[in-house]
PDB file of C-alpha atoms in Angstrom:
ATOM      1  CA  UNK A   1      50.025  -4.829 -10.961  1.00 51.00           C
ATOM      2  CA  UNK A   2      53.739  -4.836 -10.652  1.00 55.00           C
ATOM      3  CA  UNK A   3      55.087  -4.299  -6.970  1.00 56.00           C
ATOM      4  CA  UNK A   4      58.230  -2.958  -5.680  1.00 54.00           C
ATOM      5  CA  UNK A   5      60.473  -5.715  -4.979  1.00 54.00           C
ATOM      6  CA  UNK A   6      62.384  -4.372  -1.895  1.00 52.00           C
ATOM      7  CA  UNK A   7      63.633  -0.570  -2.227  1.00 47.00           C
ATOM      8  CA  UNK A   8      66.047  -0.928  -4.514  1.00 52.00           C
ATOM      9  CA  UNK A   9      63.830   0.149  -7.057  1.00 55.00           C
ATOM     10  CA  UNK A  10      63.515  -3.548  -8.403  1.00 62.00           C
ATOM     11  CA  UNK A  11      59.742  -4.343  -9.324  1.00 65.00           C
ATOM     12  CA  UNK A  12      58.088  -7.844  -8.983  1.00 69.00           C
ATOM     13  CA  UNK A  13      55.669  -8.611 -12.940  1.00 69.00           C
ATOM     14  CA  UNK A  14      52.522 -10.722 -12.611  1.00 70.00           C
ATOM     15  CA  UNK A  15      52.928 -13.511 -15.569  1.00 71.00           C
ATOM     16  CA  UNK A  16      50.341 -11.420 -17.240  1.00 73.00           C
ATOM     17  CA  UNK A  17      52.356  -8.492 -16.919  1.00 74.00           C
ATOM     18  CA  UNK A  18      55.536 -10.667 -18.475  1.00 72.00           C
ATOM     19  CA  UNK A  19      53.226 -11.958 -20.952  1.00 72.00           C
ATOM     20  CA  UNK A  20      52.281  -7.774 -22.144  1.00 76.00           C
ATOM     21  CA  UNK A  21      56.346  -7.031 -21.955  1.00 75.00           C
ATOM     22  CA  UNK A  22      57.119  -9.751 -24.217  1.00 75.00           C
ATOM     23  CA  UNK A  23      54.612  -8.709 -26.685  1.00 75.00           C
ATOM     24  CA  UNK A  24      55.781  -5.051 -26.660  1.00 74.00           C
ATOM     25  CA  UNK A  25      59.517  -5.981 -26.871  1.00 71.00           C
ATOM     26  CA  UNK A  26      58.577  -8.501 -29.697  1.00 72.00           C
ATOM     27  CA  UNK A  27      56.884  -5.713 -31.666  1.00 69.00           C
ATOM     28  CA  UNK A  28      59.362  -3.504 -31.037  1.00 68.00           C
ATOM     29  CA  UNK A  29      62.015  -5.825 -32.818  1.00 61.00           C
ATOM     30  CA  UNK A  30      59.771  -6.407 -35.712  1.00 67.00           C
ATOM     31  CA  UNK A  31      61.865  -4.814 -38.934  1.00 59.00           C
ATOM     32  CA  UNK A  32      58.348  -3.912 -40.358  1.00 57.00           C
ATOM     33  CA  UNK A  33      56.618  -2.475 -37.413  1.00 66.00           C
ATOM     34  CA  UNK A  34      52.680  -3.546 -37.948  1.00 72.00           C
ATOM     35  CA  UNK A  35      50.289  -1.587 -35.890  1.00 77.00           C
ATOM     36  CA  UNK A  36      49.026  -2.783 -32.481  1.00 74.00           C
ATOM     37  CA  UNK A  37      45.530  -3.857 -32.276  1.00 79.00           C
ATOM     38  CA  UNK A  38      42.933  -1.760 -29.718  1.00 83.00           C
ATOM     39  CA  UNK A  39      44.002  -4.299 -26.876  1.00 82.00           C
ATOM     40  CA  UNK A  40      47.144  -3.956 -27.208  1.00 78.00           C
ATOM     41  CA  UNK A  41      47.085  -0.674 -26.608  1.00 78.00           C
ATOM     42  CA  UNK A  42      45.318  -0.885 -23.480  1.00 82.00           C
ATOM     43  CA  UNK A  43      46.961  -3.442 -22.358  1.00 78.00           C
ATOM     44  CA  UNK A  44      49.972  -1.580 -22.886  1.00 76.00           C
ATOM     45  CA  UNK A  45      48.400   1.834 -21.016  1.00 79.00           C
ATOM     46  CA  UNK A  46      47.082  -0.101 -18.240  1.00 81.00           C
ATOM     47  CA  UNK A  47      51.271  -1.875 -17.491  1.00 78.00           C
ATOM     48  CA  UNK A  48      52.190   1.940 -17.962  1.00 78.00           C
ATOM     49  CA  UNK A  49      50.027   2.951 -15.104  1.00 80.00           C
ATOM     50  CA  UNK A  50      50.856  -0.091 -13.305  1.00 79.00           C
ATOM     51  CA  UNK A  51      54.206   0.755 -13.599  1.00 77.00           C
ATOM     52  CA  UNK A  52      54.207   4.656 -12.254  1.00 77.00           C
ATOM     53  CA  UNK A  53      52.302   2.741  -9.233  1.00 80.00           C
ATOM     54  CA  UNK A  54      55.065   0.631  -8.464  1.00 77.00           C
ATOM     55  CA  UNK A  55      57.488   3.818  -9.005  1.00 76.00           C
ATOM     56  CA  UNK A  56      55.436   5.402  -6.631  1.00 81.00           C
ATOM     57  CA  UNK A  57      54.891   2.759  -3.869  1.00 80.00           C
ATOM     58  CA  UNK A  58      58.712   2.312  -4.227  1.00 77.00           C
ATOM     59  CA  UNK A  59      59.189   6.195  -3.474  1.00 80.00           C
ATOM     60  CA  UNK A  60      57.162   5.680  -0.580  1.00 84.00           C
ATOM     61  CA  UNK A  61      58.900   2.247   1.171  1.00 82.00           C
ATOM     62  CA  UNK A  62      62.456   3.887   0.470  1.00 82.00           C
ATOM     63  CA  UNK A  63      60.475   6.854   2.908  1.00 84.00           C
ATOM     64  CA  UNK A  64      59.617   4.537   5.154  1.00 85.00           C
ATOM     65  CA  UNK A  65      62.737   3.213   5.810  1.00 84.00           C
ATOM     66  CA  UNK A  66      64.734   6.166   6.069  1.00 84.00           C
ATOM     67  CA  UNK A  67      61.950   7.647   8.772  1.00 87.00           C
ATOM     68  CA  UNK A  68      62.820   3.907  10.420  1.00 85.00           C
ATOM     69  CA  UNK A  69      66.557   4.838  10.553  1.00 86.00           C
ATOM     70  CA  UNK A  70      66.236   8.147  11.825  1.00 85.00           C
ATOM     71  CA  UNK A  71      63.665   7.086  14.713  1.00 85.00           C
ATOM     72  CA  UNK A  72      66.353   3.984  15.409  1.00 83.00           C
ATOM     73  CA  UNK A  73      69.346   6.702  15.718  1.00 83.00           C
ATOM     74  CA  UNK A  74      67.445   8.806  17.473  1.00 82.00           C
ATOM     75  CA  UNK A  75      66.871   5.845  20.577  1.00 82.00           C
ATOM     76  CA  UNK A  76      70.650   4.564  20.339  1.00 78.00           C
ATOM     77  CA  UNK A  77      72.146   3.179  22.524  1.00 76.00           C
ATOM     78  CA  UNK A  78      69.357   1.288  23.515  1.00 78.00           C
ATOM     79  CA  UNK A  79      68.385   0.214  19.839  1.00 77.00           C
ATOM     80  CA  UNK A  80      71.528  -0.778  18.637  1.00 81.00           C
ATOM     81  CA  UNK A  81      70.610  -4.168  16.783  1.00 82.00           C
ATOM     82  CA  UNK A  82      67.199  -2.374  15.589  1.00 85.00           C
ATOM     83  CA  UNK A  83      69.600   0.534  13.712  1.00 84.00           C
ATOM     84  CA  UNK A  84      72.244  -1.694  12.231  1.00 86.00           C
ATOM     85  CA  UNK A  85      69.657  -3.825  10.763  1.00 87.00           C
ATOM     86  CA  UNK A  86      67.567  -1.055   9.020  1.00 87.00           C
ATOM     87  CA  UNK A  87      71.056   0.686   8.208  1.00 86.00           C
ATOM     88  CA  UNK A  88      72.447  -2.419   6.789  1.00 86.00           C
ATOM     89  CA  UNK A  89      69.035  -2.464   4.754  1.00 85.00           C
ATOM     90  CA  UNK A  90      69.358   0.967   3.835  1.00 85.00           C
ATOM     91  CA  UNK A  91      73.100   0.270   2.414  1.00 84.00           C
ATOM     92  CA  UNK A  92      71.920  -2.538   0.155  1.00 83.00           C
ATOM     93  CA  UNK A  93      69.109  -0.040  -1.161  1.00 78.00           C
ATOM     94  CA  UNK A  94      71.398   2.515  -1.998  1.00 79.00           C
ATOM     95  CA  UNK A  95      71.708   4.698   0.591  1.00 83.00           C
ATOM     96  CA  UNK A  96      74.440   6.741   1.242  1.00 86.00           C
ATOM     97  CA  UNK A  97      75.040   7.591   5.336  1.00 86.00           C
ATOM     98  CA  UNK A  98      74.719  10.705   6.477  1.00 85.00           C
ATOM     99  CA  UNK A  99      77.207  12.484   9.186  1.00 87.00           C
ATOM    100  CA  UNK A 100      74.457  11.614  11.665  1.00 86.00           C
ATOM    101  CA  UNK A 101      75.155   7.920  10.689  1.00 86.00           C
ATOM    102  CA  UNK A 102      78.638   7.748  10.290  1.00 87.00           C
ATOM    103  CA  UNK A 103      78.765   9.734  14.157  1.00 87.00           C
ATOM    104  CA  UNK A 104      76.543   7.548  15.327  1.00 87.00           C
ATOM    105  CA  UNK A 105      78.490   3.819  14.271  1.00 86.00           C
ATOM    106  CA  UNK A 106      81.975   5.645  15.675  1.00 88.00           C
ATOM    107  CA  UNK A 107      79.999   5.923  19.011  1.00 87.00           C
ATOM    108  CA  UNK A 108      79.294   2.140  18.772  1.00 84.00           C
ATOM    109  CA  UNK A 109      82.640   0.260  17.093  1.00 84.00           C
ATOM    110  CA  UNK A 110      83.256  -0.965  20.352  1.00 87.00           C
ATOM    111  CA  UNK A 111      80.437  -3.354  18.983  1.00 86.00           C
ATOM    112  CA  UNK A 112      82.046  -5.586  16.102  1.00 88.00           C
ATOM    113  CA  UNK A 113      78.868  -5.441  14.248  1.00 87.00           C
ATOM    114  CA  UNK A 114      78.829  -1.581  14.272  1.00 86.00           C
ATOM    115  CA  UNK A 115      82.487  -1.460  13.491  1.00 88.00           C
ATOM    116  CA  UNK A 116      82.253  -3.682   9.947  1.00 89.00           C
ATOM    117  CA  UNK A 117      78.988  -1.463   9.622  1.00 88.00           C
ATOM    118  CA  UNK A 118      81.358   1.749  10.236  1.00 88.00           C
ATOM    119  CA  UNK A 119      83.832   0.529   7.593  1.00 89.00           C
ATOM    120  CA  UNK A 120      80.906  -0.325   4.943  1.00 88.00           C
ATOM    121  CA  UNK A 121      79.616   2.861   5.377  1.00 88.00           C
ATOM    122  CA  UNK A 122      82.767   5.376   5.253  1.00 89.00           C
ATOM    123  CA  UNK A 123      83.699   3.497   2.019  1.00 88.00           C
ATOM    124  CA  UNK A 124      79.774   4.161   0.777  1.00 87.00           C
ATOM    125  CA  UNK A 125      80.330   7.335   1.786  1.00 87.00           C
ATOM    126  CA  UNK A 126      83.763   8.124   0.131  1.00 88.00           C
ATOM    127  CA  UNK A 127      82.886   7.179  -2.606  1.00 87.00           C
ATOM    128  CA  UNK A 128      79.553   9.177  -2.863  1.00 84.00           C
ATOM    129  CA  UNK A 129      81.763  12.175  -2.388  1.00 84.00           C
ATOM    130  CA  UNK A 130      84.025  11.504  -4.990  1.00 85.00           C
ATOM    131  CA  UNK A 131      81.532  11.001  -7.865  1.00 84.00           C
ATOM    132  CA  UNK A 132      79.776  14.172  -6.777  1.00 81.00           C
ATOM    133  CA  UNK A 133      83.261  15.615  -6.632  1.00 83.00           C
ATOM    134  CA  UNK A 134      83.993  14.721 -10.420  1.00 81.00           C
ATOM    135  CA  UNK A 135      80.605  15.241 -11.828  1.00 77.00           C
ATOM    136  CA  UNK A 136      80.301  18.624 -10.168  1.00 64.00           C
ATOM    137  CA  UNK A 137      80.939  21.526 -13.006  1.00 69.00           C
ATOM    138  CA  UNK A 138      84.853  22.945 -13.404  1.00 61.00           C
ATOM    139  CA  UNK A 139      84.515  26.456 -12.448  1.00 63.00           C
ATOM    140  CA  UNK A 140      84.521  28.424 -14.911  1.00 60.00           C
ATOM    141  CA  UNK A 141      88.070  30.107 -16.443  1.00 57.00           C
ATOM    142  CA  UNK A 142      88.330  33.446 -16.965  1.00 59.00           C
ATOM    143  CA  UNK A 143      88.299  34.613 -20.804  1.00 51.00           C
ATOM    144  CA  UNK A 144      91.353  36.424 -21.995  1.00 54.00           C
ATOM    145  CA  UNK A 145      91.820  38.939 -24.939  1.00 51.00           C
ATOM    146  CA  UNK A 146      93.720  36.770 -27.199  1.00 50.00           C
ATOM    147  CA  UNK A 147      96.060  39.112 -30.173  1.00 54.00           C
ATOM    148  CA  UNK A 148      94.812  39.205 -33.287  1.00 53.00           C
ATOM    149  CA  UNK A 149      91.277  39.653 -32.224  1.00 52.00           C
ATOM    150  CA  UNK A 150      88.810  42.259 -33.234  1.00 56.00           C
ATOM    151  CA  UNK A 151      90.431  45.651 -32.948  1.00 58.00           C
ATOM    152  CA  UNK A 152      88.588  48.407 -30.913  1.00 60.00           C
ATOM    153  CA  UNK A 153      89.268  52.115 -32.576  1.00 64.00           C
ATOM    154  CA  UNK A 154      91.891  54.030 -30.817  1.00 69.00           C
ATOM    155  CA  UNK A 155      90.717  56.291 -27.634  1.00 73.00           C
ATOM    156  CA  UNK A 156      92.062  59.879 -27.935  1.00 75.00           C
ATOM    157  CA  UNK A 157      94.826  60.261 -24.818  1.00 75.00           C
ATOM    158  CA  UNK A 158      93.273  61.625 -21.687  1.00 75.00           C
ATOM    159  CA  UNK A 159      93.956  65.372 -21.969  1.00 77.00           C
ATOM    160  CA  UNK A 160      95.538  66.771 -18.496  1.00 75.00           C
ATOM    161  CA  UNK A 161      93.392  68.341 -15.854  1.00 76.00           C
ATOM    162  CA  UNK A 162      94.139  71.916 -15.715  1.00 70.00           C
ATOM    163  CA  UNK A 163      95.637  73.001 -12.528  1.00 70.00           C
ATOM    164  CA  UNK A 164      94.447  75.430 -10.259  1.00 65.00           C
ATOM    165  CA  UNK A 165      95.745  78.509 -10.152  1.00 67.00           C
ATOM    166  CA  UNK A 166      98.595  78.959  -7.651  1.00 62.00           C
ATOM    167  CA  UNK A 167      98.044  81.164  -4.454  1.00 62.00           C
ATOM    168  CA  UNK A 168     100.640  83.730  -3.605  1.00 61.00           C
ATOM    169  CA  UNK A 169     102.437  83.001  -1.394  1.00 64.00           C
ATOM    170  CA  UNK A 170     102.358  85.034   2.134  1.00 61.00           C
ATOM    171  CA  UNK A 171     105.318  87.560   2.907  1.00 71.00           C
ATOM    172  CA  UNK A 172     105.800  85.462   6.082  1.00 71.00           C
ATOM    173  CA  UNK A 173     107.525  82.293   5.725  1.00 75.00           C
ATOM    174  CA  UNK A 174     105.310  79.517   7.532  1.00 77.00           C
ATOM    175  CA  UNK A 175     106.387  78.678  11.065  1.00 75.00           C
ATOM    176  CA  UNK A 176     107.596  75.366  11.904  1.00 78.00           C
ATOM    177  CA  UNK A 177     106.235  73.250  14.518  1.00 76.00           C
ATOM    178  CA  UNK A 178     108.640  74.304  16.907  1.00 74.00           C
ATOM    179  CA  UNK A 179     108.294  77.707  16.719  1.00 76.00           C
ATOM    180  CA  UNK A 180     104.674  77.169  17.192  1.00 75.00           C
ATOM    181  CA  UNK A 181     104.950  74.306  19.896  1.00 77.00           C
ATOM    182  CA  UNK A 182     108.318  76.037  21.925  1.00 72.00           C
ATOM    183  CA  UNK A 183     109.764  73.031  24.178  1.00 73.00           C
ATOM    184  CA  UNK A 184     108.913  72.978  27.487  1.00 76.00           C
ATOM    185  CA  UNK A 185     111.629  74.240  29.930  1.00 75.00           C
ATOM    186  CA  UNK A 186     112.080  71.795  33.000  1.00 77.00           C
ATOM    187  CA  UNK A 187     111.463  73.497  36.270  1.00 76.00           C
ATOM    188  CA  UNK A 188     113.932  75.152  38.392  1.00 77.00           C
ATOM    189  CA  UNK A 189     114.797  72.646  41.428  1.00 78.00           C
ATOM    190  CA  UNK A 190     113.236  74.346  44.716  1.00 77.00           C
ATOM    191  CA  UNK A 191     115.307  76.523  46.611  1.00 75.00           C
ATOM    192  CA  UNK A 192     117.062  74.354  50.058  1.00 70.00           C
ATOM    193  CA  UNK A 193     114.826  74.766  53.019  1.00 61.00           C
ATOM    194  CA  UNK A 194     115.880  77.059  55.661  1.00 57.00           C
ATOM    195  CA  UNK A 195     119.779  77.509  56.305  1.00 57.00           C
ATOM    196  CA  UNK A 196     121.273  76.120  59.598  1.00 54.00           C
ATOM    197  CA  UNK A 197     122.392  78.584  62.097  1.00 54.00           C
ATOM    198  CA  UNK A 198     125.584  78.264  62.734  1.00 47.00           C
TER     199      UNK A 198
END
């Protein structure tokens, strides 16, 4: 059965297995394509299966390691050389650092190890972020009549609401607001207190 090779999705063949993928790619090249015999068909299901295994078992290391690197950042400072080797592992398997990470090896650059790792891993994740940036969909532009088009049929003008009827006006003109409102007088200053006999 064909095993993972590392978490990089690589896969390690038996020289069985080899022996199978030759025959398949050989047949495959054949201009006149002759059927495969009974055991070549199974053998050919059976490296299938063999191969969703692997696929599988690879799924589950990759995991594995990134439960490793959290538990490892979770204990920092004290497991310093524990996290930069499993992050350094996770780097060469395709991993691209999380904020978590990339907070994590600021903390430490006073460490020279953490600080090349810090470097390695911004420029991992820069460039993550720019090939989601270009492969993420344009928005979309807004359509615009364009002349010449389809025409629609003319709408009839909007006819004018009719207005209501006036109310008479009242005999009395309306008072203003300061006839209503009258200013307020300021009050008389009080009168002198008692006159001095003289």
């Amino acid at each position: 059965m064909p095993t993972p090779y590392g978490s990089r999705g690589g896969m390690a063949f038996s020289a069985a297995e080899l022996h199978v993928l030759r025959r398949l790619l050989a047949h495959a090249l054949q201009s006149s394509p002759a059927p495969l015999t009974a055991a070549e068909v199974q053998d050919c299901l059976c490296l299938a299966q063999s191969v969703d295994d692997a696929v599988q078992e690879a799924g589950r290391l990759r995991a594995f390691l990134l439960e490793d690197l959290a538990r490892y950042r979770g204990a920092l400072p004290g497991s310093l050389s524990g996290y930069l080797d499993v992050l350094r592992e996770a780097l060469t398997a395709g991993y691209e650092p999380a904020p978590d990470d990339l907070a994590a090896l600021r903390a430490l650059r006073a460490n020279p190890a953490a600080a090349s790792l810090l470097e390695r891993s911004q420029a991992v994740a820069e460039r993550s972020v720019r090939r989601r940036l270009s492969t993420a969909p344009a928005p979309r532009a807004r359509l615009l009549a364009l002349a010449g088009g389809k025409e629609e049929p003319a709408r009839p003008a909007p006819q004018p609401r009719p207005r209501p009827q006036e109310q008479p006006r009242p005999d009395r003109p309306v008072p203003t607001p300061g006839e209503v409102f009258p200013p307020r007088r300021k009050p008389a200053p009080p009168p002198a207190a008692g006159r001095a006999v003289g």
